[in-house]
PDB file of C-alpha atoms in Angstrom:
ATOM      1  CA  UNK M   1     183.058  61.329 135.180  1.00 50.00           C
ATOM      2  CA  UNK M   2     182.403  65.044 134.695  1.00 54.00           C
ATOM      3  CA  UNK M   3     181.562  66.526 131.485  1.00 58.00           C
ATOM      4  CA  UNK M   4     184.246  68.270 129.684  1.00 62.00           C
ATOM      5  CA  UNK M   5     181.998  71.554 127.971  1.00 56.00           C
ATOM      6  CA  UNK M   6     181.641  74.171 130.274  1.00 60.00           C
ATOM      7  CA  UNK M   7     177.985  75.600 130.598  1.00 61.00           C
ATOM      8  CA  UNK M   8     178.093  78.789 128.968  1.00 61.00           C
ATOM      9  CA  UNK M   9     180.986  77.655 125.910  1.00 65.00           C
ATOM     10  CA  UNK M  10     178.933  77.874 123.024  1.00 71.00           C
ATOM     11  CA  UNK M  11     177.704  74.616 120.910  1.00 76.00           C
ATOM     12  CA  UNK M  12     178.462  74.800 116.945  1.00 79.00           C
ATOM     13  CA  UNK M  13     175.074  75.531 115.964  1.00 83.00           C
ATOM     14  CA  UNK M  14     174.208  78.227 118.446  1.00 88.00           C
ATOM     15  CA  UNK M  15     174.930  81.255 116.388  1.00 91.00           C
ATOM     16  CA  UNK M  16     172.967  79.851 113.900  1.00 92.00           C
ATOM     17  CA  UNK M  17     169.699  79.158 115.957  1.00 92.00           C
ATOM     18  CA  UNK M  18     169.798  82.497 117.641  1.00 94.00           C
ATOM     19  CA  UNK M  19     170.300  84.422 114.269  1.00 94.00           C
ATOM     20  CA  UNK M  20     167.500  82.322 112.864  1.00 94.00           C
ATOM     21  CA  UNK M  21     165.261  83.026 115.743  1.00 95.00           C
ATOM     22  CA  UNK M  22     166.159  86.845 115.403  1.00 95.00           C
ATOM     23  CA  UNK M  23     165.303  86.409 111.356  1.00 95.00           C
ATOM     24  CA  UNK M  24     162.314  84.593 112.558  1.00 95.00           C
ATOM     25  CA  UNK M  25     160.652  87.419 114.836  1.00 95.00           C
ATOM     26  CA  UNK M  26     161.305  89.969 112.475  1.00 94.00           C
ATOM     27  CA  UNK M  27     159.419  87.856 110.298  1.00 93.00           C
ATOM     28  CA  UNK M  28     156.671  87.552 112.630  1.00 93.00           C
ATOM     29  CA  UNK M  29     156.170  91.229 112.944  1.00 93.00           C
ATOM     30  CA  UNK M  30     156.331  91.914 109.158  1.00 91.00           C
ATOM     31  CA  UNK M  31     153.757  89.353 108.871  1.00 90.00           C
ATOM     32  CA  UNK M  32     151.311  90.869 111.762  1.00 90.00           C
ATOM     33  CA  UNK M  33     152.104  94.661 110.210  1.00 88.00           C
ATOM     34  CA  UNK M  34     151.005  93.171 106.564  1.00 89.00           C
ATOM     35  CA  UNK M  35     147.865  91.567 107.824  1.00 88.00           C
ATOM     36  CA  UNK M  36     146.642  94.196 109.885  1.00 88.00           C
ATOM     37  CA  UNK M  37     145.453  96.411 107.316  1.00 87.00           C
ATOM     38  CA  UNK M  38     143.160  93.656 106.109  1.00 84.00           C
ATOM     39  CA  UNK M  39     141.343  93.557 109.353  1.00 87.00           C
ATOM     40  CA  UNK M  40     141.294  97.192 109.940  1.00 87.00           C
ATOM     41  CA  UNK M  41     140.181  98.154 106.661  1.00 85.00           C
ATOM     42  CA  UNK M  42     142.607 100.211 105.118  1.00 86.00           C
ATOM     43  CA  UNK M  43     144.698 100.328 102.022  1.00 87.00           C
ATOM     44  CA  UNK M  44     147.181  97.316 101.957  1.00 84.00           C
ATOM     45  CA  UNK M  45     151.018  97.663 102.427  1.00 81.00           C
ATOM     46  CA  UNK M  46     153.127  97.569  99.462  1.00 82.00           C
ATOM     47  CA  UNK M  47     154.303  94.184  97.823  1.00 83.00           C
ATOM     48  CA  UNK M  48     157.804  94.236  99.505  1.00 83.00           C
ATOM     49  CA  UNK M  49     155.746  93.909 102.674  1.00 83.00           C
ATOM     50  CA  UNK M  50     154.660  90.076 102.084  1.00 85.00           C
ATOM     51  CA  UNK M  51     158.796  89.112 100.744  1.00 88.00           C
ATOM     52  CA  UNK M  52     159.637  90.568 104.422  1.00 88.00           C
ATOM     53  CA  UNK M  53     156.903  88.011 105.665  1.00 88.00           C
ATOM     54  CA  UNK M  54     158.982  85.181 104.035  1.00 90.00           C
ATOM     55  CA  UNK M  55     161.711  85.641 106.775  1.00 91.00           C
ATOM     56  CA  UNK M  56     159.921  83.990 108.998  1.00 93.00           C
ATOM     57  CA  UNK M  57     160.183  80.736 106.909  1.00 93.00           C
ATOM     58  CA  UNK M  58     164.354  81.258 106.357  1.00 94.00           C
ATOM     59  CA  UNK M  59     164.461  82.146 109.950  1.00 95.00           C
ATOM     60  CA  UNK M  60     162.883  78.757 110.703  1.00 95.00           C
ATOM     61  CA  UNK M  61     165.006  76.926 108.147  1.00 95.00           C
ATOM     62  CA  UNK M  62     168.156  79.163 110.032  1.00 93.00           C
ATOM     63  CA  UNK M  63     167.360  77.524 113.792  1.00 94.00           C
ATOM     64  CA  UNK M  64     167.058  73.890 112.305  1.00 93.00           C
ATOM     65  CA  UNK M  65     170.054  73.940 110.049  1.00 93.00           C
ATOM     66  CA  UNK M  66     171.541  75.481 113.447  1.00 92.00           C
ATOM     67  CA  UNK M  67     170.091  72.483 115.118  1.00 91.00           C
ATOM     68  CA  UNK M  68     171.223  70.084 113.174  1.00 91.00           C
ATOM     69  CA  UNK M  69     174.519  71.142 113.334  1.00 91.00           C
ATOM     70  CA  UNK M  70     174.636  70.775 116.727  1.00 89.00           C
ATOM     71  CA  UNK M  71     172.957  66.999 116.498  1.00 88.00           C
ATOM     72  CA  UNK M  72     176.041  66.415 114.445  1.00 87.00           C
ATOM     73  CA  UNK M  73     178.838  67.912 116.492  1.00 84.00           C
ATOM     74  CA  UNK M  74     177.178  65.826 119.398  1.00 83.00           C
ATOM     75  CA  UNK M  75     177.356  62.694 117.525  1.00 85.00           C
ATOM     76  CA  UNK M  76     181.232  63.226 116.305  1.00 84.00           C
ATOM     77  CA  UNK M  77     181.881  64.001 119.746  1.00 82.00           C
ATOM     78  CA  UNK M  78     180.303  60.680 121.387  1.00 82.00           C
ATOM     79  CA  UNK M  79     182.003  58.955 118.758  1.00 81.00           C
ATOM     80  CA  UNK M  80     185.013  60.279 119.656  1.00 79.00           C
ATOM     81  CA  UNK M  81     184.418  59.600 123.323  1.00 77.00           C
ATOM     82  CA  UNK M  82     183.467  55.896 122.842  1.00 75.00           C
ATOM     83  CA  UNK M  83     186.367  55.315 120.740  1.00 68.00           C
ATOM     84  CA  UNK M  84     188.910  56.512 123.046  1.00 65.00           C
ATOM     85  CA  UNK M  85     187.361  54.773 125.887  1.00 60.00           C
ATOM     86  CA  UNK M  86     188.351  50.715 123.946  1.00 57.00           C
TER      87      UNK M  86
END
């Protein structure tokens, strides 16, 4: 038997794990632009700089809450399958 989803419809967590990877790059490259100065020698960026860092850890929390949303919609789903199926 074929499965029902179509390829490109979009899972319940998706949204989620692609804004958390977006949060999580930004992140990433607030996190490279406050480091650099250390290794470079100049004068450090202002505070704000390392709370921008943080992002990467909420967009990493983002993409899993995103993932486990999807674990869960999968799960009601197969339930739902295997109960219509007795």
């Amino acid at each position: 038997m074929r499965d029902k989803t179509q390829t490109n419809s979009a899972a319940p967590g998706d949204r989620l794990i692609r804004a958390g990877a977006i949060v999580f790059f930004i992140g990433a490259v607030a996190t490279l632009v406050t480091v650099a100065p250390l290794f470079l020698g100049t004068t450090p960026f202002p505070t704000y700089m390392f709370g921008l860092s943080m992002l990467m850890a909420v967009g990493f929390l983002m993409a899993g809450a995103g993932v486990l949303r999807s674990v869960a919609a999968g799960r009601r789903q197969a339930r739902g399958a295997s109960g219509a199926s007795r």
